[in-house]
Short mmCIF file of C-alpha atoms and ligand atoms in Angstrom, two decimals:
data_model
loop_
_atom_site.label_atom_id
_atom_site.label_comp_id
_atom_site.label_asym_id
_atom_site.label_seq_id
_atom_site.Cartn_x
_atom_site.Cartn_y
_atom_site.Cartn_z
CA MET A 1 96.67 62.59 140.24
CA LYS A 2 99.17 65.14 141.48
CA LEU A 3 99.57 68.33 139.51
CA LYS A 4 102.10 70.66 141.00
CA PHE A 5 102.96 73.87 139.21
CA PRO A 6 105.45 76.50 140.25
CA LYS A 7 104.66 79.88 141.61
CA ASN A 8 103.94 82.29 138.73
CA PHE A 9 103.19 79.51 136.27
CA ILE A 10 100.58 80.88 133.86
CA PHE A 11 97.47 79.03 132.82
CA GLY A 12 95.72 80.49 129.80
CA ALA A 13 93.80 79.64 126.68
CA ALA A 14 94.38 80.45 123.01
CA THR A 15 92.51 81.39 119.85
CA ALA A 16 93.40 82.88 116.46
CA ALA A 17 91.81 85.77 114.58
CA TYR A 18 90.43 83.98 111.53
CA GLN A 19 89.07 81.12 113.60
CA VAL A 20 86.99 83.24 115.99
CA GLU A 21 86.55 86.84 114.89
CA GLY A 22 84.26 86.90 111.87
CA GLY A 23 83.63 90.53 110.88
CA ARG A 24 84.80 89.93 107.32
CA GLY A 25 85.34 93.22 105.53
CA GLU A 26 84.18 95.26 108.52
CA ASP A 27 85.63 98.63 109.44
CA GLY A 28 88.02 98.62 106.52
CA LYS A 29 89.36 95.08 106.94
CA GLY A 30 91.09 93.77 103.82
CA GLU A 31 90.69 90.29 102.36
CA SER A 32 93.06 87.58 103.56
CA VAL A 33 94.11 84.41 101.79
CA TRP A 34 91.70 82.51 104.03
CA ASP A 35 88.73 84.69 103.05
CA LEU A 36 89.27 83.87 99.40
CA PHE A 37 90.29 80.25 99.90
CA CYS A 38 87.03 79.55 101.75
CA ASP A 39 85.12 81.04 98.83
CA ILE A 40 86.45 78.31 96.51
CA PRO A 41 83.94 75.44 96.43
CA GLY A 42 85.33 72.20 97.80
CA LYS A 43 88.20 73.67 99.81
CA ILE A 44 86.48 73.68 103.22
CA ASP A 45 84.32 70.92 104.66
CA ARG A 46 80.61 71.65 104.17
CA GLY A 47 81.56 74.87 102.37
CA GLU A 48 82.00 76.68 105.70
CA THR A 49 83.86 79.99 106.05
CA GLY A 50 85.23 82.26 108.75
CA ALA A 51 83.07 85.21 107.68
CA VAL A 52 81.13 85.10 110.96
CA ALA A 53 82.92 82.37 112.97
CA CYS A 54 82.28 82.96 116.72
CA ASP A 55 81.48 86.61 116.05
CA HIS A 56 84.20 87.46 118.54
CA TYR A 57 84.74 90.73 116.68
CA HIS A 58 81.43 91.92 118.13
CA ARG A 59 81.29 89.78 121.25
CA PHE A 60 84.81 90.16 122.57
CA ARG A 61 83.65 91.85 125.79
CA GLU A 62 81.35 88.95 126.59
CA ASP A 63 84.20 86.56 125.76
CA VAL A 64 86.62 88.35 128.05
CA ALA A 65 83.97 88.18 130.78
CA ARG A 66 83.86 84.39 130.27
CA MET A 67 87.65 84.22 130.50
CA LYS A 68 87.45 86.06 133.76
CA GLU A 69 84.82 83.63 134.99
CA LEU A 70 87.22 80.82 134.14
CA HIS A 71 89.94 82.59 136.16
CA LEU A 72 92.26 82.52 133.13
CA GLU A 73 95.55 84.22 133.79
CA SER A 74 96.44 84.90 130.18
CA TYR A 75 94.80 84.93 126.76
CA ARG A 76 96.71 84.17 123.59
CA PHE A 77 95.06 85.69 120.53
CA SER A 78 96.25 86.71 117.09
CA VAL A 79 95.99 89.92 115.15
CA ALA A 80 94.62 89.87 111.60
CA TRP A 81 97.17 91.68 109.43
CA THR A 82 94.31 92.71 107.12
CA ARG A 83 92.61 94.69 109.89
CA ILE A 84 95.82 96.63 110.57
CA ILE A 85 97.08 97.11 106.98
CA PRO A 86 94.27 95.99 104.67
CA ASP A 87 96.43 95.46 101.57
CA GLY A 88 99.47 94.28 103.50
CA ASP A 89 101.94 97.09 102.92
CA GLY A 90 99.90 100.25 102.29
CA GLU A 91 97.90 102.50 104.58
CA VAL A 92 97.43 101.63 108.23
CA ASN A 93 93.76 101.24 109.22
CA PRO A 94 93.08 103.04 112.54
CA ALA A 95 89.83 101.09 113.06
CA GLY A 96 91.80 97.82 113.06
CA ILE A 97 94.23 99.13 115.64
CA ALA A 98 91.31 100.42 117.71
CA PHE A 99 89.68 96.99 117.79
CA TYR A 100 92.73 95.23 119.23
CA SER A 101 93.34 98.16 121.56
CA ARG A 102 89.89 97.70 123.02
CA LEU A 103 90.44 93.96 123.35
CA ILE A 104 93.78 94.47 125.11
CA ASP A 105 92.34 97.07 127.47
CA GLU A 106 89.42 94.80 128.28
CA LEU A 107 91.83 91.96 129.10
CA LEU A 108 94.05 94.13 131.25
CA ALA A 109 91.03 95.47 133.13
CA ALA A 110 89.99 91.87 133.81
CA GLY A 111 93.48 91.02 135.11
CA ILE A 112 94.22 88.74 132.14
CA GLU A 113 97.62 89.02 130.50
CA PRO A 114 97.48 89.38 126.71
CA MET A 115 99.85 87.22 124.64
CA LEU A 116 99.76 88.51 121.08
CA THR A 117 100.45 86.33 118.05
CA MET A 118 101.38 88.58 115.16
CA TYR A 119 100.72 86.08 112.40
CA HIS A 120 98.38 83.12 112.56
CA TRP A 121 98.13 82.25 108.84
CA ASP A 122 95.84 84.98 107.45
CA LEU A 123 98.17 86.70 104.97
CA PRO A 124 96.66 89.68 103.14
CA GLN A 125 95.51 88.41 99.74
CA ALA A 126 97.09 91.48 98.10
CA LEU A 127 100.48 90.18 99.24
CA GLN A 128 99.72 86.65 98.09
CA ASP A 129 99.01 88.14 94.68
CA ARG A 130 102.60 89.36 94.70
CA GLY A 131 104.01 85.93 95.50
CA GLY A 132 103.27 85.83 99.23
CA TRP A 133 105.99 84.28 101.36
CA THR A 134 107.95 83.09 98.32
CA ASN A 135 108.70 86.74 97.47
CA PRO A 136 111.89 87.95 99.22
CA GLU A 137 110.08 91.29 99.70
CA SER A 138 107.89 89.52 102.25
CA VAL A 139 110.57 90.13 104.88
CA LYS A 140 110.11 93.88 104.39
CA TRP A 141 106.31 93.67 104.37
CA TYR A 142 106.25 91.70 107.59
CA THR A 143 108.82 93.85 109.38
CA ARG A 144 106.84 96.98 108.66
CA TYR A 145 103.66 95.32 109.92
CA ALA A 146 105.54 94.19 113.03
CA GLY A 147 106.66 97.77 113.67
CA VAL A 148 103.07 99.00 113.48
CA LEU A 149 102.03 96.38 116.07
CA PHE A 150 104.94 97.20 118.39
CA ASP A 151 104.15 100.93 118.23
CA ALA A 152 100.44 100.39 118.81
CA PHE A 153 100.49 97.68 121.48
CA GLY A 154 104.02 97.62 122.93
CA GLY A 155 104.04 98.36 126.64
CA ARG A 156 100.50 97.10 127.20
CA VAL A 157 101.37 93.75 125.62
CA LYS A 158 104.34 92.09 127.28
CA LYS A 159 104.51 88.93 125.19
CA PHE A 160 104.66 88.95 121.41
CA ILE A 161 104.80 85.85 119.21
CA THR A 162 106.06 86.53 115.70
CA PHE A 163 104.58 83.48 113.94
CA ASN A 164 102.34 80.56 114.65
CA GLU A 165 103.40 77.16 113.28
CA PRO A 166 105.49 78.02 110.20
CA PHE A 167 105.78 74.34 109.35
CA VAL A 168 102.03 73.89 109.05
CA PHE A 169 101.16 76.89 106.90
CA THR A 170 104.10 76.42 104.53
CA ASP A 171 103.69 72.65 104.22
CA PHE A 172 99.90 72.73 103.87
CA GLY A 173 100.13 75.75 101.58
CA TYR A 174 102.71 74.36 99.14
CA VAL A 175 102.89 70.59 99.63
CA THR A 176 99.55 69.10 100.67
CA GLY A 177 97.62 72.05 99.21
CA SER A 178 94.96 71.92 101.91
CA PHE A 179 95.66 75.53 102.98
CA PRO A 180 96.05 78.65 100.86
CA PRO A 181 97.62 79.15 98.39
CA GLY A 182 96.53 75.56 97.78
CA ILE A 183 99.59 74.39 95.85
CA LYS A 184 100.49 70.71 95.86
CA GLY A 185 103.89 69.03 95.86
CA ASP A 186 106.00 72.18 95.51
CA HIS A 187 108.73 71.49 98.08
CA ARG A 188 110.95 74.18 96.64
CA SER A 189 108.39 76.92 97.25
CA LYS A 190 107.64 75.54 100.68
CA LEU A 191 111.27 75.81 101.73
CA LEU A 192 111.68 79.23 100.13
CA ALA A 193 108.52 80.53 101.85
CA GLY A 194 109.68 79.00 105.13
CA HIS A 195 113.08 80.64 104.80
CA HIS A 196 111.49 84.06 104.31
CA VAL A 197 109.16 83.45 107.24
CA LEU A 198 112.12 82.65 109.48
CA MET A 199 113.99 85.72 108.24
CA SER A 200 110.91 87.84 108.87
CA HIS A 201 110.79 86.45 112.38
CA GLY A 202 114.44 87.39 112.98
CA ALA A 203 113.96 90.86 111.52
CA ALA A 204 110.94 91.46 113.78
CA VAL A 205 112.91 90.34 116.84
CA ARG A 206 115.68 92.82 115.94
CA LEU A 207 113.18 95.61 115.48
CA PHE A 208 111.56 94.77 118.80
CA ARG A 209 114.95 95.09 120.52
CA GLU A 210 115.69 98.39 118.77
CA LYS A 211 112.41 99.85 119.97
CA LYS A 212 113.24 98.97 123.59
CA LEU A 213 109.60 98.46 124.47
CA GLY A 214 110.15 96.12 127.35
CA GLY A 215 108.42 92.77 127.40
CA GLU A 216 109.37 89.62 125.57
CA ILE A 217 109.27 88.19 122.09
CA GLY A 218 109.37 84.62 120.80
CA ILE A 219 107.96 82.33 118.14
CA THR A 220 105.51 79.44 118.29
CA LEU A 221 106.50 76.23 116.53
CA ASP A 222 104.38 73.13 116.17
CA TYR A 223 106.12 70.00 117.32
CA ALA A 224 104.44 66.70 116.54
CA TYR A 225 107.48 64.93 117.92
CA ASN A 226 108.59 61.73 116.22
CA CYS A 227 109.37 59.09 118.84
CA PRO A 228 111.25 55.89 118.09
CA ALA A 229 109.01 52.84 118.04
CA SER A 230 111.66 50.94 120.02
CA ARG A 231 114.96 51.61 121.74
CA ARG A 232 116.88 49.89 118.94
CA PRO A 233 119.56 52.35 117.76
CA GLU A 234 118.27 52.22 114.17
CA ASP A 235 114.79 53.29 115.31
CA VAL A 236 116.21 56.04 117.49
CA GLU A 237 118.22 57.37 114.54
CA ALA A 238 115.22 57.06 112.26
CA ALA A 239 113.09 59.18 114.62
CA ALA A 240 115.81 61.83 114.79
CA ARG A 241 115.94 61.93 110.98
CA ALA A 242 112.17 62.27 110.76
CA ASN A 243 112.23 65.19 113.20
CA GLU A 244 114.70 66.97 110.91
CA PHE A 245 112.26 66.92 108.02
CA TRP A 246 109.26 67.97 110.06
CA ALA A 247 109.21 70.25 113.10
CA GLY A 248 112.99 70.28 113.40
CA TRP A 249 113.27 72.13 110.08
CA TYR A 250 112.04 75.29 111.85
CA PHE A 251 113.17 74.48 115.39
CA GLU A 252 116.86 73.97 114.64
CA PRO A 253 117.49 77.28 112.80
CA ILE A 254 115.89 79.19 115.69
CA VAL A 255 117.54 77.19 118.46
CA PHE A 256 120.87 76.10 116.91
CA GLY A 257 121.33 78.66 114.12
CA HIS A 258 121.40 76.18 111.24
CA TYR A 259 119.01 73.98 109.31
CA PRO A 260 119.06 70.30 110.29
CA LYS A 261 122.07 68.80 108.53
CA TYR A 262 120.79 65.51 107.17
CA ALA A 263 117.54 66.98 105.85
CA ALA A 264 119.33 70.01 104.37
CA LYS A 265 121.66 67.71 102.44
CA TRP A 266 118.74 65.70 101.17
CA PHE A 267 116.79 68.78 100.06
CA GLU A 268 119.89 70.19 98.40
CA ALA A 269 120.59 66.96 96.54
CA HIS A 270 117.01 67.09 95.25
CA GLY A 271 117.25 70.71 94.09
CA MET A 272 114.76 71.97 96.69
CA LEU A 273 116.93 74.03 98.99
CA PRO A 274 116.99 77.80 98.42
CA LYS A 275 120.30 79.68 98.44
CA ILE A 276 121.08 80.50 102.04
CA THR A 277 123.69 82.94 103.30
CA GLU A 278 125.42 83.13 106.67
CA GLU A 279 123.94 86.58 107.22
CA GLU A 280 120.46 85.17 106.75
CA MET A 281 121.10 82.39 109.24
CA LYS A 282 122.34 84.94 111.75
CA LEU A 283 119.17 86.93 111.31
CA ILE A 284 117.03 83.82 111.78
CA ALA A 285 118.86 82.90 114.96
CA GLU A 286 118.43 86.35 116.52
CA PRO A 287 118.02 85.41 120.21
CA VAL A 288 114.43 85.12 121.41
CA ASP A 289 113.14 85.53 124.96
CA PHE A 290 111.10 82.34 124.91
CA LEU A 291 110.00 79.54 122.67
CA GLY A 292 106.35 78.65 122.22
CA ILE A 293 105.47 75.07 121.39
CA ASN A 294 102.15 73.80 120.10
CA HIS A 295 101.81 70.10 120.73
CA TYR A 296 98.91 67.72 120.26
CA PHE A 297 100.37 64.26 119.66
CA CYS A 298 103.49 62.31 118.80
CA ASN A 299 104.19 60.06 115.85
CA TYR A 300 105.98 56.76 116.34
CA VAL A 301 108.40 55.62 113.66
CA ALA A 302 110.65 52.67 112.96
CA ALA A 303 113.66 52.46 110.63
CA ASP A 304 112.78 51.51 107.07
CA PRO A 305 115.51 51.84 104.48
CA SER A 306 113.00 51.48 101.64
CA ASN A 307 111.84 55.03 102.39
CA GLU A 308 114.59 56.93 100.62
CA ARG A 309 113.97 60.29 102.31
CA GLU A 310 113.70 59.84 106.07
CA GLY A 311 114.24 56.09 106.15
CA THR A 312 111.22 55.57 108.40
CA ARG A 313 107.83 53.94 108.46
CA PRO A 314 104.99 54.88 110.81
CA VAL A 315 104.09 52.59 113.69
CA TYR A 316 100.63 53.15 115.11
CA PRO A 317 100.51 53.12 118.90
CA CYS A 318 97.81 51.26 120.73
CA VAL A 319 96.46 54.30 122.58
CA PRO A 320 93.16 56.15 122.80
CA TYR A 321 92.37 58.54 119.94
CA SER A 322 90.59 61.89 119.85
CA ASP A 323 87.45 62.33 117.73
CA ASN A 324 89.48 63.75 114.85
CA GLY A 325 91.76 60.71 114.95
CA TRP A 326 94.77 62.09 116.76
CA PRO A 327 96.51 59.68 119.13
CA ILE A 328 96.74 60.54 122.82
CA THR A 329 100.42 60.05 123.47
CA GLU A 330 101.41 61.71 126.71
CA ASP A 331 104.47 59.47 127.10
CA GLY A 332 105.80 60.90 123.86
CA PHE A 333 105.08 64.39 125.18
CA TYR A 334 107.37 63.56 128.09
CA GLU A 335 110.12 62.41 125.68
CA MET A 336 109.76 65.63 123.73
CA LEU A 337 110.01 67.74 126.87
CA GLN A 338 113.15 65.85 127.87
CA TYR A 339 114.63 66.75 124.50
CA PHE A 340 113.73 70.42 125.00
CA ARG A 341 115.21 70.36 128.46
CA SER A 342 118.49 69.13 127.04
CA VAL A 343 118.77 71.72 124.24
CA LEU A 344 116.76 74.84 125.14
CA LYS A 345 118.45 77.80 126.73
CA VAL A 346 115.34 79.97 126.88
CA PRO A 347 112.07 79.45 128.77
CA LEU A 348 109.36 77.42 127.13
CA TYR A 349 105.64 78.08 126.91
CA ILE A 350 103.19 75.45 125.77
CA THR A 351 101.23 77.84 123.58
CA GLU A 352 98.73 75.19 122.45
CA ASN A 353 97.63 71.75 123.57
CA GLY A 354 94.15 70.32 123.49
CA ILE A 355 91.78 67.72 122.17
CA CYS A 356 89.03 67.60 119.57
CA LEU A 357 85.83 65.88 120.69
CA ASN A 358 82.33 65.57 119.31
CA ASP A 359 80.82 67.48 122.19
CA VAL A 360 77.08 67.58 122.59
CA VAL A 361 74.80 69.77 124.66
CA ASP A 362 72.88 67.50 127.03
CA VAL A 363 69.15 67.77 127.38
CA ASP A 364 69.73 69.73 130.59
CA GLY A 365 71.87 72.26 128.72
CA THR A 366 75.35 71.26 129.92
CA VAL A 367 78.34 69.85 128.03
CA GLU A 368 79.95 67.00 129.97
CA ASP A 369 83.29 66.42 128.24
CA SER A 370 85.04 64.17 130.71
CA ARG A 371 87.38 62.84 128.00
CA ARG A 372 88.79 66.35 127.61
CA ILE A 373 89.47 66.48 131.34
CA ASP A 374 91.18 63.11 131.06
CA TYR A 375 93.37 64.45 128.24
CA LEU A 376 94.24 67.52 130.30
CA LYS A 377 95.12 65.42 133.30
CA ARG A 378 97.40 63.18 131.26
CA TYR A 379 99.27 66.01 129.55
CA LEU A 380 99.44 68.29 132.58
CA ALA A 381 100.73 65.48 134.78
CA VAL A 382 103.59 65.02 132.32
CA LEU A 383 104.25 68.75 132.18
CA SER A 384 104.20 69.07 135.94
CA ARG A 385 106.65 66.17 136.26
CA ALA A 386 109.01 67.65 133.64
CA ILE A 387 108.97 71.00 135.44
CA GLU A 388 109.75 69.32 138.74
CA GLU A 389 112.68 67.64 137.02
CA GLY A 390 114.05 70.98 135.88
CA LEU A 391 112.31 72.01 132.65
CA ASP A 392 111.95 75.80 132.49
CA CYS A 393 108.36 75.98 131.30
CA ARG A 394 106.52 79.13 132.35
CA GLY A 395 103.01 78.64 131.08
CA TYR A 396 100.38 76.49 129.40
CA TYR A 397 97.66 77.67 127.00
CA TYR A 398 94.81 75.31 126.33
CA TRP A 399 93.63 75.20 122.70
CA SER A 400 91.10 76.52 122.52
CA LEU A 401 89.25 78.99 124.68
CA MET A 402 86.12 78.20 122.67
CA ASP A 403 85.05 76.02 119.76
CA ASN A 404 85.92 77.68 116.48
CA MET A 405 86.62 77.20 112.81
CA GLU A 406 89.16 74.42 112.46
CA TRP A 407 90.47 75.73 109.13
CA ALA A 408 89.76 73.38 106.21
CA ALA A 409 87.83 71.06 108.55
CA GLY A 410 85.26 73.78 109.32
CA TYR A 411 83.20 73.93 112.49
CA LYS A 412 82.61 70.26 113.21
CA PRO A 413 85.79 69.63 115.21
CA ARG A 414 85.39 71.11 118.68
CA PHE A 415 88.43 71.87 120.84
CA GLY A 416 87.02 74.50 123.20
CA LEU A 417 86.68 74.83 126.96
CA ILE A 418 83.59 76.77 125.97
CA TYR A 419 80.98 75.31 123.64
CA VAL A 420 79.75 77.60 120.87
CA ASP A 421 76.29 77.12 119.45
CA TYR A 422 76.97 78.67 116.05
CA ALA A 423 73.30 79.16 115.19
CA THR A 424 72.68 81.45 118.17
CA GLN A 425 76.27 82.31 119.18
CA ARG A 426 75.39 81.16 122.67
CA ARG A 427 78.41 80.08 124.73
CA ILE A 428 78.27 77.25 127.28
CA VAL A 429 81.21 76.62 129.60
CA LYS A 430 81.97 72.91 129.34
CA GLN A 431 82.74 70.61 132.24
CA SER A 432 86.42 70.87 131.19
CA GLY A 433 86.24 74.65 131.51
CA ARG A 434 85.01 74.28 135.06
CA TRP A 435 87.75 71.76 135.78
CA TYR A 436 90.37 74.10 134.33
CA ARG A 437 89.16 76.87 136.59
CA ALA A 438 89.50 74.57 139.59
CA LEU A 439 93.03 73.72 138.49
CA ILE A 440 93.95 77.41 138.33
CA ASP A 441 92.36 78.08 141.71
CA GLU A 442 94.18 75.12 143.16
CA LYS A 443 97.52 76.36 141.89
CA ASN A 444 96.96 79.80 143.32
CA GLN A 445 95.81 78.30 146.59
CA THR A 446 98.92 76.13 146.64
CA GLN A 447 100.99 79.21 146.08
CA ARG A 448 99.47 80.94 149.04
CA GLU A 449 99.68 78.02 151.39
CA GLY A 450 102.96 76.65 150.08
CA THR A 451 101.68 73.09 150.18
CA PRO A 452 100.82 71.17 147.03
CA ARG A 453 97.34 69.69 147.04
CA LEU A 454 95.31 67.57 144.74
CA VAL A 455 93.26 69.20 142.04
CA LYS A 456 89.66 69.00 143.11
CA GLU A 457 87.49 66.91 140.91
CA ASP A 458 85.12 68.74 138.63
CA ARG A 459 81.50 68.33 139.69
CA THR A 460 82.10 68.76 143.40
CA ALA A 461 84.02 71.97 142.81
CA PHE A 462 81.31 73.70 140.83
CA THR A 463 77.82 74.82 140.80
CA THR A 464 76.33 75.47 137.38
CA ASP A 465 76.99 79.19 137.65
CA ALA A 466 79.54 79.12 134.85
CA VAL A 467 77.07 77.57 132.42
C1 LIG B 501 97.24 74.46 115.64
C2 LIG B 501 96.82 75.80 115.15
O1 LIG B 501 97.68 76.80 115.60
C3 LIG B 501 95.37 76.12 115.44
O2 LIG B 501 95.02 77.18 114.60
C4 LIG B 501 94.53 74.89 115.23
O3 LIG B 501 93.17 75.15 115.29
C5 LIG B 501 94.92 73.86 116.28
N1 LIG B 501 96.31 73.54 116.11
C6 LIG B 501 94.13 72.56 116.21
O4 LIG B 501 94.38 71.92 115.02
#
C-alpha cells in the first residue's frame, strides 16, 4: 500500500470541548444546551452525560504529552462558548480564556499546531432560551464571541474554524430531535437557524480580516456524499439532487454564493425557506482561506420518482461496516474528492475522518484495533491518490484523538487512537495510534530523503513504549 503525501502535509487528530473536557460548571463555566439536554432522562444512551467525559479539562497536559508521543503535527480542538462568555453575550470569563491559553501554550511548546474550532455545538443555554440560532440576534452574539476569541488567541492560533458541521446540529436539533433543542420535524426552524449560522460564519470571517491577525480562517462542513448507485443519467441526477438537500445546502452558499437551486425551490414551494436577501448571501460567501470537510461514509442512491422531495431511494452497498453501522466506502470518498477538485478554489483540510469500533483492552493491556488501521489505509490511500492527481488538500485530522462522548450515543462508540478507560481515566495508545505515528514518521522521513517509501507495518515499527 503506497501512501505518498506532499511536503508540509499535516497529520493531526481532532476532539471537541463537550466530548472530552468535562469540568461542568468549573471556574465560572456557564451551562450549555448539551449540559441540560443530557439531564433529560431518555435523551442520551444509558443516561450518560459530558459532565466528566475524558476529564481533559484537568488532564490536558497529560493529553498533550500523548499527542507529542504520537508525533502529531496538529491538534484540532473546540472552545466551549460557555467557558468564555458563560451566558453567551454578557461578561467575559477570564478563567475560561486562561484555560484555552494554557492549552494553546502547551501545544506550541510541544511543537503541535493548534487548529481552533470556535463552535462545536455547545450553545450557551441562556442563548437557547432566547431562541438560539432561530433568533436573528444570534449573528450579533456569535460575532462578539468570535471577536473575544480572536483577541485572546489570534497570533498564537493560525487556523480558526468558525463552525463544525452546521448541517448536523441544525438538522438533528430541529428535524430528528436527537440533539438539543430536541425539536422534531420543524424544517422551517432548521433552515432559519442554518441561515443565521451561515451569516454568523460570514460575519466572523469579516471581523477576522478587519483585525488583521494573520493566520487563516475557514469552516468545517460534514459531507456524507451521495453517490449514484449506477452510471445511468437518472441515478447521477438523483444523487446530485440528494446532495442539494443534505451537505450541499451548506456547501453551496459558502463555495458558490447561493443555496442549491433545486432544493431551494422545493423548500420555498413548501413554505420552509426563510426570506433571504442578496446582502445576506454576500456575507455568507465572504471568502474563506480553506474549507474543512468531515467525512465518514457515502450514501448510494438511485432515482425513484415516488419520493417527491429528492426523487431518490437508498441503495445499500455490499461493503464492510463499522461497529456503529456506517459503511466503509472509500470509493465514494474518491468520487467526493473529485467533485471538490473540480469546484473548490481554496485548499481543503480533512478535519475529521475515522471509524467507530468496539475496542477492547486485551488481557495483556493493549488494544489491537487492526480494523481501524485498515480503515485508515483505505481512506488515506484514496486521499494520497487524489492529491497526486492535483487535489489541493493540506492536512488530515483523524477523529478522534481519544475515545470520548459520542453525543446522544454516549460513551459506547469508540473512535479514538487512544483508548480511554472512563472508570480510571487511564489512556492506552491503541495499535492504530502507533500505526499513525509510523505514518507521520514515514512522511517526514520521505520529505528528508525525497523518496517515497512504504508505510512500515505496525507491530514491527513499535515497542510497547507508547502504551
Ligand atoms: C462528527 C462530529 O463533528 C463529532 O463531534 C462526532 O463525534 C464525529 N463526527 C463522529 O460521529
